[in-house]
Short mmCIF file of C-alpha atoms and ligand atoms in Angstrom, two decimals:
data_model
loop_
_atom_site.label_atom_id
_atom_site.label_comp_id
_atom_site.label_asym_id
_atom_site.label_seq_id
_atom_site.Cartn_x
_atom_site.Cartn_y
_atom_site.Cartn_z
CA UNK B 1 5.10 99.57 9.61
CA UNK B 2 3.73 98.12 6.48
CA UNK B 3 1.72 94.87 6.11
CA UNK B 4 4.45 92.09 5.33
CA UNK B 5 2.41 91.53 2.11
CA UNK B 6 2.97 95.11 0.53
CA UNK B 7 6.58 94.34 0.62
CA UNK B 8 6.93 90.86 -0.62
CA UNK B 9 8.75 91.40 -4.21
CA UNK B 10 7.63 89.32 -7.24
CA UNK B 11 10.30 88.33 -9.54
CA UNK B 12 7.77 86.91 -12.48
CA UNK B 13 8.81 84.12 -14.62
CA UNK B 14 9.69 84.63 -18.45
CA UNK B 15 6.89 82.28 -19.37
CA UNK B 16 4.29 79.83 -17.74
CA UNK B 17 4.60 76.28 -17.84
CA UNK B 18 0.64 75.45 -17.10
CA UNK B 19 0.07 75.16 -20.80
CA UNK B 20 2.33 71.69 -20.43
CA UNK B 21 0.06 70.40 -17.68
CA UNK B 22 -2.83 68.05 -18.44
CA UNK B 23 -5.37 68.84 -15.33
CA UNK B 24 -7.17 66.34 -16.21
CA UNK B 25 -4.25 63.35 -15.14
CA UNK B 26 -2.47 64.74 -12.40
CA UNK B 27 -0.90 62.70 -10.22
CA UNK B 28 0.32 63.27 -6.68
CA UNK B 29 2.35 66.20 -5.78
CA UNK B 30 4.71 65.58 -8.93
CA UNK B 31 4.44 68.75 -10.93
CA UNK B 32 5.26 71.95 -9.78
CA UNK B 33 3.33 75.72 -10.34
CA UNK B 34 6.18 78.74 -12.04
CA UNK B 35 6.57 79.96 -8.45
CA UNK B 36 7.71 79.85 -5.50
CA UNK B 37 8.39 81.56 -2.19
CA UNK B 38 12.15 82.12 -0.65
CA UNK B 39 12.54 83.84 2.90
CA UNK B 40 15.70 83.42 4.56
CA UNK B 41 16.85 83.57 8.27
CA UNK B 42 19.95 85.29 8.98
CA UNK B 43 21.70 87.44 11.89
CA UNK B 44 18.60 86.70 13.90
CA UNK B 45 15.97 87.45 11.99
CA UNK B 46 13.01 86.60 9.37
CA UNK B 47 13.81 88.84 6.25
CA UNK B 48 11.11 89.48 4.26
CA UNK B 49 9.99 86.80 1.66
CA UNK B 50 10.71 86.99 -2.17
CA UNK B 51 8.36 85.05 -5.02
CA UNK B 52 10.97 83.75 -7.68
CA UNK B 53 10.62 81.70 -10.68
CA UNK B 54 10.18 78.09 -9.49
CA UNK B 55 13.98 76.61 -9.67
CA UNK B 56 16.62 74.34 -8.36
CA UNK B 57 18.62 76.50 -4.72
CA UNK B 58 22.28 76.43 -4.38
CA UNK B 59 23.44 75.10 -0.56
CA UNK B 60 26.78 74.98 0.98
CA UNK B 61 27.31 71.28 1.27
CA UNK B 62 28.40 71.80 4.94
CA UNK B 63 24.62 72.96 5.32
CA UNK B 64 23.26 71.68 8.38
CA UNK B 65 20.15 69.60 6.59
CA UNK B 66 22.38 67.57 4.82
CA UNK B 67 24.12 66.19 8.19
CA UNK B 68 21.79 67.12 11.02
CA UNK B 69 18.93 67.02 9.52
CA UNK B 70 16.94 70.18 10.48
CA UNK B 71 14.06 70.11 8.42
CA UNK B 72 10.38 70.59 9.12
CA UNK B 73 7.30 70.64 6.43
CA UNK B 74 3.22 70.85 6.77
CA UNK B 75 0.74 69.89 3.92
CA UNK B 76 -1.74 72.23 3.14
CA UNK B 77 -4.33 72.38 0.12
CA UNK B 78 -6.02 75.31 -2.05
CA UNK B 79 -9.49 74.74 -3.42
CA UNK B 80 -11.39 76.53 -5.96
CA UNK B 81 -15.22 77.01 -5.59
CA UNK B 82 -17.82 77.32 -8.50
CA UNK B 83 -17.28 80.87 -9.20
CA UNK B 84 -13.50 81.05 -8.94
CA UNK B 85 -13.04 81.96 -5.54
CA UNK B 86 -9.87 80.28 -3.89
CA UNK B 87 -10.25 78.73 -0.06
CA UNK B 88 -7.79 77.48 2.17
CA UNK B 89 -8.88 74.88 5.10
CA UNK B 90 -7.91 76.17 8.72
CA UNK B 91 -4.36 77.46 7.54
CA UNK B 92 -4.01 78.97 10.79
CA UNK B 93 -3.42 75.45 12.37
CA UNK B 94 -1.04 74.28 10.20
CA UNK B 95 0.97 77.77 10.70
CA UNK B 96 1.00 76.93 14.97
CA UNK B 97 2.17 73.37 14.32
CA UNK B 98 4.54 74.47 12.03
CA UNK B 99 5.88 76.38 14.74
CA UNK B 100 5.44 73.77 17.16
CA UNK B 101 7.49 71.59 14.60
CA UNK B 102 10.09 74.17 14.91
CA UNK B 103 10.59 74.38 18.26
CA UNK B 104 11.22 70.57 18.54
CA UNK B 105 13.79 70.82 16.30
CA UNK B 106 15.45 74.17 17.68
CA UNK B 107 14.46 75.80 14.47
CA UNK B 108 13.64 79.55 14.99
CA UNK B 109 9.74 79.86 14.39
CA UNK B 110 8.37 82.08 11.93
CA UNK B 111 5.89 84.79 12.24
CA UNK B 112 2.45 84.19 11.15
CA UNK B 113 2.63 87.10 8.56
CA UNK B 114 5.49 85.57 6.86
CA UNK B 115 3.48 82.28 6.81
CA UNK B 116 0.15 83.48 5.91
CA UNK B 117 1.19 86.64 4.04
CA UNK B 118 3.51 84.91 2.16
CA UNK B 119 1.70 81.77 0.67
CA UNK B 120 -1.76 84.11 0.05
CA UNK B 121 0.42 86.35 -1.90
CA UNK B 122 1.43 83.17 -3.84
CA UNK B 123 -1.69 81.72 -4.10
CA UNK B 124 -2.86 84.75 -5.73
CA UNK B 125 -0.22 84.83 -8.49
CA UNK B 126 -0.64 81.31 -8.83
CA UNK B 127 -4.24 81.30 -8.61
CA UNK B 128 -5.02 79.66 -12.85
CA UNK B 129 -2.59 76.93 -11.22
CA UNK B 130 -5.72 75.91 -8.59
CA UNK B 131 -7.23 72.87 -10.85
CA UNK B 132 -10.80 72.71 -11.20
CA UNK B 133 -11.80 69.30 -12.18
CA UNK B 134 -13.96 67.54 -9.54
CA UNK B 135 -11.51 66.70 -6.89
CA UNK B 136 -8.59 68.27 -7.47
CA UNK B 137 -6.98 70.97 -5.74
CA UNK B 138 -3.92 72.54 -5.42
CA UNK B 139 -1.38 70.84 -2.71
CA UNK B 140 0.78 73.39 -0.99
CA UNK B 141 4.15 72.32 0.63
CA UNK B 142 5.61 74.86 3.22
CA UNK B 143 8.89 73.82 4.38
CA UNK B 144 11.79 75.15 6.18
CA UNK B 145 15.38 73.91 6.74
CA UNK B 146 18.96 74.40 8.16
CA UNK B 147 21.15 76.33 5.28
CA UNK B 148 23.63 77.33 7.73
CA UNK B 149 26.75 75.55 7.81
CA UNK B 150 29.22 73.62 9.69
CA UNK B 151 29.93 70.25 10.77
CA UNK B 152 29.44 70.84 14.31
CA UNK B 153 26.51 69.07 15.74
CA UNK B 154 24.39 71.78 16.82
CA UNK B 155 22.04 74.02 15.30
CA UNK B 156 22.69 76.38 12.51
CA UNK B 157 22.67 79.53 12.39
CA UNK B 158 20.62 80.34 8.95
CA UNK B 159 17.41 78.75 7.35
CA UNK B 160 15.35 79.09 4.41
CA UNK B 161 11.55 79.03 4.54
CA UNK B 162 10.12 78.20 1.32
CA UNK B 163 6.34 77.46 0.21
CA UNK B 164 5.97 75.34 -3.33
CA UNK B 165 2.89 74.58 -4.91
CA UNK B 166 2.14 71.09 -6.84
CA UNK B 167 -1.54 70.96 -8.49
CA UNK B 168 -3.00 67.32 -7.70
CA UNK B 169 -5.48 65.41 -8.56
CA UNK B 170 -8.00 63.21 -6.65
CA UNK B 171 -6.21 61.15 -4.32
CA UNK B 172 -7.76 57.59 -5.44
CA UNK B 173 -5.99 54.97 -2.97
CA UNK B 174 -7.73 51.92 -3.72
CA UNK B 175 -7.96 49.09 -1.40
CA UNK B 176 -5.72 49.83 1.30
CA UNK B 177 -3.92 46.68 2.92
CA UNK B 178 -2.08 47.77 6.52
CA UNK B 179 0.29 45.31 8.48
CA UNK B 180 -0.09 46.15 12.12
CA UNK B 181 4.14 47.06 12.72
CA UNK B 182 5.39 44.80 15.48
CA UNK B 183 9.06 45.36 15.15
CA UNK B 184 9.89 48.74 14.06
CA UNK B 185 8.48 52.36 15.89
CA UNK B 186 7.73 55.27 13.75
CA UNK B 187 8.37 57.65 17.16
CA UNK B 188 9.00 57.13 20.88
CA UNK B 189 7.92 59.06 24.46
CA UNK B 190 9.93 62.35 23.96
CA UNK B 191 10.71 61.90 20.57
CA UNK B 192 9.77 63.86 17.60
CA UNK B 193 6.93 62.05 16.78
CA UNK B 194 3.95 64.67 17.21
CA UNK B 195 6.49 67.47 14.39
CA UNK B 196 6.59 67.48 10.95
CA UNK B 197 10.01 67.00 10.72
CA UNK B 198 11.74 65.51 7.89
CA UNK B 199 13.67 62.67 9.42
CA UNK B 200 10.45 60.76 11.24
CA UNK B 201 9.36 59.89 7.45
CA UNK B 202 12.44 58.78 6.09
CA UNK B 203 12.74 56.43 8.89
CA UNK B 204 9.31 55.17 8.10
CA UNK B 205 10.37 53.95 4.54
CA UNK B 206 12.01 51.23 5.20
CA UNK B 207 9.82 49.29 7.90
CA UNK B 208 6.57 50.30 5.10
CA UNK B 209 9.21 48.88 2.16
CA UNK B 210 9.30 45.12 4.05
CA UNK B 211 5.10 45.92 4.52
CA UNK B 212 5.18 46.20 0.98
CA UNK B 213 7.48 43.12 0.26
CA UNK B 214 4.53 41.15 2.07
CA UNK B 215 1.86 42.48 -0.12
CA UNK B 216 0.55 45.86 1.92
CA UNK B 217 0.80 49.14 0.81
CA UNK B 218 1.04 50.67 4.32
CA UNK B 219 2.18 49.95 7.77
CA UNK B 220 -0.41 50.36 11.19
CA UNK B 221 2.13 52.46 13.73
CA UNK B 222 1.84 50.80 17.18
CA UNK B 223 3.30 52.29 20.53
CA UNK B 224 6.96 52.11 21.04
CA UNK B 225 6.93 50.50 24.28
CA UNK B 226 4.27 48.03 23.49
CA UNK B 227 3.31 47.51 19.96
CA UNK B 228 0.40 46.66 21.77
CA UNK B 229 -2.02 49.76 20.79
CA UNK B 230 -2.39 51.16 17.39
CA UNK B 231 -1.35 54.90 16.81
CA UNK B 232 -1.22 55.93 12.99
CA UNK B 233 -1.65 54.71 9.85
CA UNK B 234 1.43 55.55 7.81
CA UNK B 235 1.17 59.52 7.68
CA UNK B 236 -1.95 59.99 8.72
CA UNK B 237 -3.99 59.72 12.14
CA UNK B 238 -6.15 56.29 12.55
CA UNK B 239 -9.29 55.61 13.20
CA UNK B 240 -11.28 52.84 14.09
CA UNK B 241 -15.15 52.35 13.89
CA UNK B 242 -15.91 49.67 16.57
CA UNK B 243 -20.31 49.07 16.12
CA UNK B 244 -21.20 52.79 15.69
CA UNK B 245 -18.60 54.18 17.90
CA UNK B 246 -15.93 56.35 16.31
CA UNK B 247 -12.49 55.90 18.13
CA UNK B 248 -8.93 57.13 17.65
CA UNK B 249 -5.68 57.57 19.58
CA UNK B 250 -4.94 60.54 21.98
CA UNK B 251 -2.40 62.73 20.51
CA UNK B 252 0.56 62.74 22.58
CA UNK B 253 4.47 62.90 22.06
CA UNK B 254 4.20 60.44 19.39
CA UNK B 255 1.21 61.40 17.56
CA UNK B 256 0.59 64.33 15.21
CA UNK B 257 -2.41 66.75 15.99
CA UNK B 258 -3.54 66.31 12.66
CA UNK B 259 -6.17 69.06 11.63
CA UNK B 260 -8.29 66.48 9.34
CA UNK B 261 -8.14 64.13 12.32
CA UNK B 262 -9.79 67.26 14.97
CA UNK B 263 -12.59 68.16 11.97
CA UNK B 264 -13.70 64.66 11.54
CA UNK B 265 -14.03 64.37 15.52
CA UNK B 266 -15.91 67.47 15.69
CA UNK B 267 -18.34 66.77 12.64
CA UNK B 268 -18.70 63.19 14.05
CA UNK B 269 -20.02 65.07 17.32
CA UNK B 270 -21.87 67.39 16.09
CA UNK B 271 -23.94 64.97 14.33
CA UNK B 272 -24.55 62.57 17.20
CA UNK B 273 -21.89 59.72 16.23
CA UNK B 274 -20.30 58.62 19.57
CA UNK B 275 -16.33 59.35 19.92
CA UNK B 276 -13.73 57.74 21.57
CA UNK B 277 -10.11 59.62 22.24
CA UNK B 278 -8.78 56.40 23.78
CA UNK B 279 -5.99 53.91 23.50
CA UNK B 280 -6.90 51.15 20.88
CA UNK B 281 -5.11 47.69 21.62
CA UNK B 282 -4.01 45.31 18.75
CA UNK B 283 -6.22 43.03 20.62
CA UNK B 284 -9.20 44.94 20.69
CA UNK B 285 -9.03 45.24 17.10
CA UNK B 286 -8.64 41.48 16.44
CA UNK B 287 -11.21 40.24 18.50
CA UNK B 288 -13.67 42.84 17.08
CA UNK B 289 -13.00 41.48 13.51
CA UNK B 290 -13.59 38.38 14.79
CA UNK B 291 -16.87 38.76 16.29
CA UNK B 292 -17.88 41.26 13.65
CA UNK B 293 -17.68 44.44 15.48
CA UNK B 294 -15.05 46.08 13.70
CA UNK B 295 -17.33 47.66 10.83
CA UNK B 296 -14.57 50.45 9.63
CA UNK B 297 -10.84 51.32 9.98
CA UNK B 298 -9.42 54.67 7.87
CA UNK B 299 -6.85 56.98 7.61
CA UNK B 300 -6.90 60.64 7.76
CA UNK B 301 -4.79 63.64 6.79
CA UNK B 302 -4.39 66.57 4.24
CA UNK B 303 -3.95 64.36 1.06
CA UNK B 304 -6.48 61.55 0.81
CA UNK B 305 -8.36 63.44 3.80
CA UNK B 306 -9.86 59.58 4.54
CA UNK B 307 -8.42 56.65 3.08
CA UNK B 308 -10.40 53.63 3.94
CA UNK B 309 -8.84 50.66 5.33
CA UNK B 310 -10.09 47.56 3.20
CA UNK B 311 -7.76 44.65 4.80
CA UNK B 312 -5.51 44.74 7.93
CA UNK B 313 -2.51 42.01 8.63
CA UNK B 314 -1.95 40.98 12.06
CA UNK B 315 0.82 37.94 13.18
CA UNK B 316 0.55 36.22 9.54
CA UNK B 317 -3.09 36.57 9.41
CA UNK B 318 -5.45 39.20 7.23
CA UNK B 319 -8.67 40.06 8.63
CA UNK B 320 -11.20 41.89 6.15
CA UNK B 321 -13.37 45.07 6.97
CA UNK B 322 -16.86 45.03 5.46
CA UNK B 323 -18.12 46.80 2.54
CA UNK B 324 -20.54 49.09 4.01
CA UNK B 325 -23.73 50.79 2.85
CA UNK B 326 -23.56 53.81 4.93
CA UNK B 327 -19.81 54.67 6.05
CA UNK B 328 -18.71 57.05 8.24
CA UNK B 329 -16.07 57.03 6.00
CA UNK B 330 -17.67 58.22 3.01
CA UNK B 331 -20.55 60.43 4.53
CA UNK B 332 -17.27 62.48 6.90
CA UNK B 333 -15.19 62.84 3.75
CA UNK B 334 -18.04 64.23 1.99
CA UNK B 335 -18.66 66.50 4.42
CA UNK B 336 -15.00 67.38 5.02
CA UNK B 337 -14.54 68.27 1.26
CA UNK B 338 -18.21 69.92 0.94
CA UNK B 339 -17.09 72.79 3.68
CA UNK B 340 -13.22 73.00 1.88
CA UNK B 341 -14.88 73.58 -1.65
CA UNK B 342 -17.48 76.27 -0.27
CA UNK B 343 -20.86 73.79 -1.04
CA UNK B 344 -21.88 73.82 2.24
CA UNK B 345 -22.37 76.03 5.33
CA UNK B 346 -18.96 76.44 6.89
CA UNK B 347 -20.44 75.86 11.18
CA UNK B 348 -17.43 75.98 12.86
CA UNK B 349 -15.45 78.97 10.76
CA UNK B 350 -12.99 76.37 8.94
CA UNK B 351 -12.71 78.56 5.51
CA UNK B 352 -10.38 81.06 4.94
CA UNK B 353 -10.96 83.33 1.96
CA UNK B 354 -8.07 83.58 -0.14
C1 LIG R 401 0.56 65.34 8.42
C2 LIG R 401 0.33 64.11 9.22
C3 LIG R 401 -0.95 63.72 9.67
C4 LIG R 401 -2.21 64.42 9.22
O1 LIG R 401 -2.27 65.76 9.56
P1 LIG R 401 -3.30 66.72 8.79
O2 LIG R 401 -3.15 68.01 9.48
O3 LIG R 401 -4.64 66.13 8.94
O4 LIG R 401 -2.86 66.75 7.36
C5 LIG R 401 -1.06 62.62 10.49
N1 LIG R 401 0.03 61.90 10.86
C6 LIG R 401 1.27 62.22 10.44
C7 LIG R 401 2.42 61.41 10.89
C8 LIG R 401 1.45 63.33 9.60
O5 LIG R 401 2.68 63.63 9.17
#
């Protein structure tokens, strides 16, 4: 049988678009490469993927996304080193949760050839579309979703797989102000909290659009049960700096296994910082700003990899973090985007050659 690869067909577009992007002001996942890959699931099985011109998709409107919502995604990035070379960061992880994803959400996994195969041959015709200016890289959306129709609630019988590719700049976030969420849960105990699906974000935009109303930009995710221990931040995994020990929650149910999140806790380790995989109470939290133990909160995923937490809003009061010399913050991000950009040595095997 042949590689998946050799058989992927390449319709090319007429003409290239990259002459209308300006590299040097991209924004966020908001322009698109001339691209993309198609792969549809039908009579029980993967076909084999097509590249196509980047363009709108026709769907049945009694497609199963549209009422039931099957729809799962990861969040990947390219990177271009020095001389040219193109990297991706541990795409084998984000190819098992995307199965794991699937499962949840009674999608029928996909094989890692299609997955792997599939966005390298991309990412190969694409490859002038992987920006270079300091920072940037190329953000890569795999996503897969119910095109099968009927309005019976149950799962479809047909889905698309599809991998797009938006170029982005440096994710600058600013000061980030968090409310700690008292009311509303992002996931619950056997919920679909720990899959990329689709539906667990739109549900987040309206508790983060009354954060915003107050004056954050993002909402602290506590326990269902509870709201008495924090769990993310937004869409990424939280951490929480408490003197010099690093702490964040225990993935479970609720919480994704984000990859950033598993890299900073083994880079923290490996260089001697203590870690923490515990429960972190509101409380805790408080009463270390308060007596000055709380020296760093941040965010981490794919996109900002770690997005520091300047201010955090708990029961109509906002407590401040420091400005620190020496972050963990800014020394693991470093070191994060060092290894993804080939500058340093790559210890634990995270590159994959592209
Ligand atoms: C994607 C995501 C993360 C971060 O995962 P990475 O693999 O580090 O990008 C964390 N939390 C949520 C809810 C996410 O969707």
């Amino acid at each position: 049988m042949k590689a998946i690869k050799e058989e992927i067909r390449i319709e090319r577009a007429p003409v290239s678009k990259i002459t209308e992007v300006d590299f040097n002001n991209l924004a966020f996942g908001s322009v698109y490469s001339d691209h993309m890959l198609v792969c549809d699931y039908k009579d029980g099985a993967w076909e084999t993927p097509i590249i196509t011109p980047y363009q709108p998709i026709t769907l049945d409107p009694a497609s199963k996304i549209f009422h039931y919502g099957q729809s799962i995604f990861e969040g990947m990035k390219a990177y271009k080193d020095s001389n040219g070379q193109i990297w991706l960061f541990r795409p084998l992880d984000n190819h098992k949760r995307f199965n794991i994803s699937a499962k949840r959400l009674a999608i029928p996994e996909i094989p890692e050839s299609h997955f792997i195969d599939g966005l390298t041959t991309l990412l190969r015709l694409e490859k002038d579309w992987v920006p270079t200016t300091a920072g940037s890289s190329l953000y890569i959306r795999p996503f897969m979703f119910a095109s099968g129709k009927g309005f019976h609630a149950s799962p479809a019988d047909a889905y698309k797989f599809m991998v797009c590719f938006a170029p982005s700049g440096p994710y600058f976030s600013g000061k980030v102000k968090v409310l700690i969420e008292e009311t509303y849960s992002r996931s619950a105990n056997g919920g679909t909290g720990y899959a990329k699906a689709g539906g667990n974000y739109a549900g987040q935009f309206y508790p983060t659009q009354l954060a915003i109303a107050k004056g954050y930009n993002q909402v602290i995710w506590t326990d269902d049960n509870t709201h008495e221990f924090i769990e993310e931040a937004g869409a990424m995994n939280i951490f929480v700096r408490i003197n010099d020990t690093l702490i964040t929650a225990p993935v479970s149910d609720r919480i994704l296994d984000g990859i950033t999140r598993k890299s900073i806790l083994t880079l923290a380790q490996d260089q001697g910082i203590t870690t923490e995989i515990r429960k972190i109470s509101v409380t805790e939290v408080v009463e270390a700003a308060q007596n000055g133990s709380l020296k760093e909160m941040f965010g981490a995923g794919t996109a900002a990899v770690i997005s520091p937490i300047t201010t955090f809003g708990f029961q109509g009061v906002d407590y401040d973090l420091p400005e620190l010399q020496h972050s963990y913050a800014t020394s693991l991000k470093k070191q994060i985007t060092d290894i993804q950009y080939n500058r340093s040595e790559d210890k634990f095997g995270w590159r994959f050659k592209v």
